[in-house]
Amino acid sequence: MAEPTQSRTAVITGASSGIGAATARELARQGYTVVLTARRADRLEAVAKQVHSDGGTAKVHPLDVTDREAVTAFAGQLESCDVLVNIAGGAYGTEEIAQADPADWQRMYDVNVVGALHMTQSLLPLLVASGDGVVVVLTSTASFTNYEGGGGYSAAKHGAHVLAETLRLEVCGQPLRVIEIAPGMVHTEEFSLNRYRGSSEKADAVYAGVPFPLVAGDVADVVAFAVTRPSHVNIDLLVVRPRAQAAQHKVHRVS
Ligand code: 8X3
């Protein structure tokens, strides 16, 4: 059974939409005070409203995780932090290596890896001081495999996986759990749209005919499950895919 979560604080990055927003709502439902961070203040306010209407407590803090100074300032004004959920991330472009824009690769590395590094480093003292801290890194099945046109994203997600694995080794013995959640195909509002540079036709084609791809709430449910285990239980890595996706290239579609 999960331990009581009264008055514990969870900071969620990428909380303005998709998996981040769903995770914030789920953790709030489980009794956490959630601190919502992402760049878009208006979207954060909308998520906070949903949390409040569910009966939860949410605070909003607009933040770009790639901006080190802003992250340091954010951490400096937090009184406590028990859980950090690193969800901010994304894929930009589907070009193969021969044509890929290095700027896209840089951007993906910055948000998926360096952003999580900034947040984790800055909140580590509070997480350890809580006596039962949890760091979640949301990676991807792309952290463990490669596919054509996915090189930059996969490289970044491999990096995020390394961050989680290395941190777990380095903090062993301290009151801190490090959890990696690696989802496969998740149909969210923005992920594929960003990857396909705003083409909804191409973004929708990714999920065409797939009976029940995962949705944001499915992943939020898994994150909340992992976070709310008793404090001696560390779920190192949890891979979650829709039943229709047996492997990256093995997707069942119906016409
Ligand atoms: C996204 C999963 O299958 O698009 O993190 O690489 S996939």
CSV table of C-alpha atoms and ligand atoms in Angstrom, one decimal:
chain,number,residue,atom,x,y,z
A,1,MET,CA,0.0,0.0,0.0
A,2,ALA,CA,1.2,3.5,-0.8
A,3,GLU,CA,2.4,5.6,2.1
A,4,PRO,CA,0.5,8.8,3.1
A,5,THR,CA,1.3,11.7,0.8
A,6,GLN,CA,-0.3,14.5,2.9
A,7,SER,CA,1.6,17.8,2.4
A,8,ARG,CA,4.3,16.3,0.2
A,9,THR,CA,5.3,18.5,-2.7
A,10,ALA,CA,5.8,17.3,-6.3
A,11,VAL,CA,7.4,19.5,-8.9
A,12,ILE,CA,6.5,18.5,-12.5
A,13,THR,CA,8.2,19.9,-15.6
A,14,GLY,CA,6.4,19.9,-18.9
A,15,ALA,CA,3.2,20.3,-16.9
A,16,SER,CA,1.4,22.5,-19.5
A,17,SER,CA,0.0,19.6,-21.6
A,18,GLY,CA,0.0,15.9,-22.3
A,19,ILE,CA,1.8,13.5,-20.0
A,20,GLY,CA,3.0,16.4,-17.7
A,21,ALA,CA,-0.5,17.8,-17.2
A,22,ALA,CA,-2.0,14.4,-16.7
A,23,THR,CA,0.7,13.5,-14.1
A,24,ALA,CA,0.2,16.7,-12.2
A,25,ARG,CA,-3.5,16.0,-12.0
A,26,GLU,CA,-2.9,12.4,-10.9
A,27,LEU,CA,-0.4,13.3,-8.2
A,28,ALA,CA,-2.6,16.0,-6.9
A,29,ARG,CA,-5.5,13.5,-6.7
A,30,GLN,CA,-3.1,11.3,-4.6
A,31,GLY,CA,-2.6,14.2,-2.1
A,32,TYR,CA,0.5,15.9,-3.4
A,33,THR,CA,0.8,19.7,-3.6
A,34,VAL,CA,1.8,20.0,-7.2
A,35,VAL,CA,4.1,22.7,-8.6
A,36,LEU,CA,3.5,23.0,-12.3
A,37,THR,CA,6.3,24.2,-14.4
A,38,ALA,CA,6.6,24.8,-18.2
A,39,ARG,CA,7.2,27.7,-20.4
A,40,ARG,CA,3.5,28.6,-21.2
A,41,ALA,CA,1.9,30.4,-18.3
A,42,ASP,CA,-1.6,30.4,-19.7
A,43,ARG,CA,-1.6,26.6,-20.2
A,44,LEU,CA,-0.2,26.1,-16.7
A,45,GLU,CA,-3.0,28.2,-15.3
A,46,ALA,CA,-5.5,26.1,-17.1
A,47,VAL,CA,-4.0,22.8,-15.7
A,48,ALA,CA,-3.9,24.4,-12.2
A,49,LYS,CA,-7.7,25.2,-12.6
A,50,GLN,CA,-8.3,21.5,-13.4
A,51,VAL,CA,-6.3,20.4,-10.4
A,52,HIS,CA,-8.3,22.8,-8.1
A,53,SER,CA,-11.6,21.6,-9.5
A,54,ASP,CA,-10.5,18.0,-8.7
A,55,GLY,CA,-10.1,19.2,-5.1
A,56,GLY,CA,-6.2,19.4,-5.3
A,57,THR,CA,-3.6,22.1,-4.6
A,58,ALA,CA,-1.5,23.4,-7.5
A,59,LYS,CA,1.0,26.2,-7.7
A,60,VAL,CA,2.1,27.6,-11.1
A,61,HIS,CA,5.7,28.6,-11.9
A,62,PRO,CA,6.5,29.3,-15.6
A,63,LEU,CA,10.0,28.0,-16.3
A,64,ASP,CA,12.2,27.0,-19.2
A,65,VAL,CA,14.2,24.0,-18.0
A,66,THR,CA,17.0,24.9,-20.4
A,67,ASP,CA,17.6,28.2,-18.7
A,68,ARG,CA,20.0,27.4,-15.8
A,69,GLU,CA,19.7,30.8,-14.1
A,70,ALA,CA,15.9,30.5,-14.1
A,71,VAL,CA,16.0,27.0,-12.7
A,72,THR,CA,18.4,28.0,-9.9
A,73,ALA,CA,16.1,30.9,-9.0
A,74,PHE,CA,13.1,28.6,-9.0
A,75,ALA,CA,14.8,26.1,-6.7
A,76,GLY,CA,15.9,28.9,-4.4
A,77,GLN,CA,12.4,30.0,-3.6
A,78,LEU,CA,11.0,26.5,-3.0
A,79,GLU,CA,10.5,25.6,0.6
A,80,SER,CA,10.5,21.9,0.1
A,81,CYS,CA,10.4,19.3,-2.6
A,82,ASP,CA,9.7,15.6,-2.2
A,83,VAL,CA,9.2,14.5,-5.8
A,84,LEU,CA,10.6,15.8,-9.0
A,85,VAL,CA,9.1,14.5,-12.2
A,86,ASN,CA,11.2,15.4,-15.3
A,87,ILE,CA,8.8,15.3,-18.2
A,88,ALA,CA,9.7,18.4,-20.3
A,89,GLY,CA,11.1,17.1,-23.5
A,90,GLY,CA,10.2,16.5,-27.1
A,91,ALA,CA,11.1,15.4,-30.6
A,92,TYR,CA,11.8,17.9,-33.4
A,93,GLY,CA,12.1,16.7,-37.0
A,94,THR,CA,12.1,13.3,-38.7
A,95,GLU,CA,15.0,13.8,-41.1
A,96,GLU,CA,17.5,11.0,-41.6
A,97,ILE,CA,21.1,11.6,-40.5
A,98,ALA,CA,22.1,12.7,-44.0
A,99,GLN,CA,19.7,15.7,-43.9
A,100,ALA,CA,19.2,16.3,-40.1
A,101,ASP,CA,19.6,19.9,-38.9
A,102,PRO,CA,22.2,20.0,-36.0
A,103,ALA,CA,20.2,22.7,-34.4
A,104,ASP,CA,17.3,20.3,-34.0
A,105,TRP,CA,19.6,17.7,-32.4
A,106,GLN,CA,21.0,20.4,-30.1
A,107,ARG,CA,17.5,21.5,-29.1
A,108,MET,CA,16.5,17.9,-28.3
A,109,TYR,CA,19.6,17.3,-26.2
A,110,ASP,CA,19.1,20.6,-24.4
A,111,VAL,CA,15.5,20.0,-23.4
A,112,ASN,CA,15.5,16.2,-22.9
A,113,VAL,CA,18.9,15.9,-21.1
A,114,VAL,CA,20.4,19.2,-20.0
A,115,GLY,CA,17.0,20.4,-18.8
A,116,ALA,CA,16.5,17.4,-16.6
A,117,LEU,CA,20.1,17.8,-15.4
A,118,HIS,CA,19.4,21.4,-14.4
A,119,MET,CA,16.3,20.5,-12.5
A,120,THR,CA,17.8,17.5,-10.8
A,121,GLN,CA,20.9,19.3,-9.7
A,122,SER,CA,19.1,22.3,-8.4
A,123,LEU,CA,16.5,20.3,-6.5
A,124,LEU,CA,18.7,17.6,-5.2
A,125,PRO,CA,19.5,19.2,-1.8
A,126,LEU,CA,15.7,19.7,-1.1
A,127,LEU,CA,14.9,16.1,-2.3
A,128,VAL,CA,17.5,14.6,0.0
A,129,ALA,CA,16.5,16.9,2.9
A,130,SER,CA,12.9,15.6,2.5
A,131,GLY,CA,14.2,12.2,3.9
A,132,ASP,CA,12.3,10.3,1.1
A,133,GLY,CA,13.0,12.1,-2.2
A,134,VAL,CA,12.0,10.8,-5.6
A,135,VAL,CA,13.4,11.8,-9.0
A,136,VAL,CA,11.4,10.5,-12.0
A,137,VAL,CA,12.9,10.8,-15.5
A,138,LEU,CA,10.4,10.3,-18.3
A,139,THR,CA,12.4,8.7,-21.1
A,140,SER,CA,11.1,6.6,-24.0
A,141,THR,CA,11.3,3.3,-25.7
A,142,ALA,CA,13.6,5.3,-28.0
A,143,SER,CA,16.1,5.3,-25.1
A,144,PHE,CA,16.8,1.7,-25.9
A,145,THR,CA,16.4,1.3,-29.7
A,146,ASN,CA,16.9,3.3,-32.9
A,147,TYR,CA,14.8,3.9,-35.9
A,148,GLU,CA,15.1,5.7,-39.2
A,149,GLY,CA,14.6,9.4,-38.9
A,150,GLY,CA,14.6,9.2,-35.1
A,151,GLY,CA,18.4,9.6,-34.5
A,152,GLY,CA,18.4,13.0,-32.8
A,153,TYR,CA,15.5,12.1,-30.5
A,154,SER,CA,16.8,8.6,-29.8
A,155,ALA,CA,20.2,10.0,-29.0
A,156,ALA,CA,18.7,12.5,-26.6
A,157,LYS,CA,16.5,9.9,-24.9
A,158,HIS,CA,19.5,7.5,-24.6
A,159,GLY,CA,21.1,10.5,-22.8
A,160,ALA,CA,18.2,10.9,-20.4
A,161,HIS,CA,18.4,7.2,-19.6
A,162,VAL,CA,22.1,7.5,-18.8
A,163,LEU,CA,21.2,10.4,-16.5
A,164,ALA,CA,18.8,8.3,-14.5
A,165,GLU,CA,21.0,5.3,-14.3
A,166,THR,CA,24.1,7.3,-13.3
A,167,LEU,CA,22.2,9.3,-10.7
A,168,ARG,CA,20.9,6.1,-9.1
A,169,LEU,CA,24.4,4.8,-8.7
A,170,GLU,CA,25.7,8.1,-7.3
A,171,VAL,CA,23.0,8.6,-4.7
A,172,CYS,CA,22.9,5.0,-3.5
A,173,GLY,CA,22.8,5.2,0.3
A,174,GLN,CA,20.9,8.5,0.4
A,175,PRO,CA,17.2,8.8,1.0
A,176,LEU,CA,16.5,9.2,-2.7
A,177,ARG,CA,14.8,7.0,-5.3
A,178,VAL,CA,15.5,7.4,-9.0
A,179,ILE,CA,12.8,6.1,-11.3
A,180,GLU,CA,12.8,5.9,-15.1
A,181,ILE,CA,9.5,5.5,-17.0
A,182,ALA,CA,9.9,4.7,-20.7
A,183,PRO,CA,6.7,4.9,-22.7
A,184,GLY,CA,6.2,3.7,-26.2
A,185,MET,CA,3.4,5.0,-28.5
A,186,VAL,CA,1.4,7.6,-26.6
A,187,HIS,CA,-1.2,9.7,-28.5
A,188,THR,CA,-0.9,13.2,-27.0
A,189,GLU,CA,-2.0,16.6,-28.4
A,190,GLU,CA,1.5,17.9,-29.2
A,191,PHE,CA,4.3,15.2,-29.2
A,192,SER,CA,3.9,14.1,-32.9
A,193,LEU,CA,2.8,17.5,-34.0
A,194,ASN,CA,6.1,19.0,-32.8
A,195,ARG,CA,8.0,16.1,-34.3
A,196,TYR,CA,6.3,16.7,-37.7
A,197,ARG,CA,6.7,20.5,-37.5
A,198,GLY,CA,3.1,21.2,-37.1
A,199,SER,CA,1.7,18.9,-39.8
A,200,SER,CA,-1.4,17.4,-38.2
A,201,GLU,CA,-1.8,15.0,-41.2
A,202,LYS,CA,1.6,13.4,-40.6
A,203,ALA,CA,1.1,13.5,-36.9
A,204,ASP,CA,-2.2,11.7,-37.1
A,205,ALA,CA,-0.8,9.1,-39.5
A,206,VAL,CA,1.5,7.8,-36.7
A,207,TYR,CA,-1.6,6.5,-34.8
A,208,ALA,CA,-3.8,5.6,-37.8
A,209,GLY,CA,-5.5,2.3,-37.3
A,210,VAL,CA,-3.8,1.6,-34.0
A,211,PRO,CA,-6.4,0.3,-31.7
A,212,PHE,CA,-6.0,2.2,-28.5
A,213,PRO,CA,-2.6,3.8,-28.4
A,214,LEU,CA,-1.7,4.9,-24.9
A,215,VAL,CA,-3.0,8.3,-23.8
A,216,ALA,CA,-1.4,10.7,-21.3
A,217,GLY,CA,-3.5,9.5,-18.4
A,218,ASP,CA,-2.2,5.9,-18.9
A,219,VAL,CA,1.4,7.1,-18.4
A,220,ALA,CA,0.4,9.4,-15.5
A,221,ASP,CA,-1.1,6.4,-13.8
A,222,VAL,CA,2.2,4.5,-14.1
A,223,VAL,CA,4.2,7.5,-12.9
A,224,ALA,CA,1.9,7.9,-9.9
A,225,PHE,CA,2.1,4.1,-9.1
A,226,ALA,CA,5.9,4.1,-9.2
A,227,VAL,CA,6.2,7.3,-7.1
A,228,THR,CA,3.7,6.1,-4.4
A,229,ARG,CA,5.4,2.8,-3.6
A,230,PRO,CA,6.8,2.5,-0.1
A,231,SER,CA,10.0,4.4,0.2
A,232,HIS,CA,12.2,1.3,0.3
A,233,VAL,CA,10.9,0.2,-3.1
A,234,ASN,CA,12.7,1.7,-6.1
A,235,ILE,CA,11.2,0.9,-9.5
A,236,ASP,CA,14.4,1.4,-11.6
A,237,LEU,CA,12.8,1.2,-15.0
A,238,LEU,CA,9.3,0.7,-16.2
A,239,VAL,CA,8.6,0.3,-20.0
A,240,VAL,CA,5.0,0.9,-20.9
A,241,ARG,CA,3.5,0.4,-24.4
A,242,PRO,CA,0.0,-0.1,-25.8
A,243,ARG,CA,-0.9,-3.7,-26.4
A,244,ALA,CA,-0.9,-3.0,-30.1
A,245,GLN,CA,2.9,-2.2,-30.1
A,246,ALA,CA,5.0,-5.2,-29.3
A,247,ALA,CA,8.2,-3.5,-30.3
A,248,GLN,CA,9.2,-0.2,-31.9
A,249,HIS,CA,8.7,-1.5,-35.4
A,250,LYS,CA,6.0,-4.0,-34.6
A,251,VAL,CA,2.6,-2.2,-34.5
A,252,HIS,CA,-0.7,-3.8,-35.1
A,253,ARG,CA,-3.0,-1.6,-37.2
A,254,VAL,CA,-6.5,-2.2,-38.4
A,255,SER,CA,-7.8,-0.5,-41.6
B,1,8X3,C1,8.1,8.4,-28.1
B,1,8X3,C2,8.1,7.0,-28.5
B,1,8X3,O1,7.9,5.4,-30.4
B,1,8X3,O2,7.9,7.7,-31.0
B,1,8X3,O3,8.8,8.7,-26.9
B,1,8X3,O4,9.9,6.7,-30.3
B,1,8X3,S1,8.5,6.7,-30.1
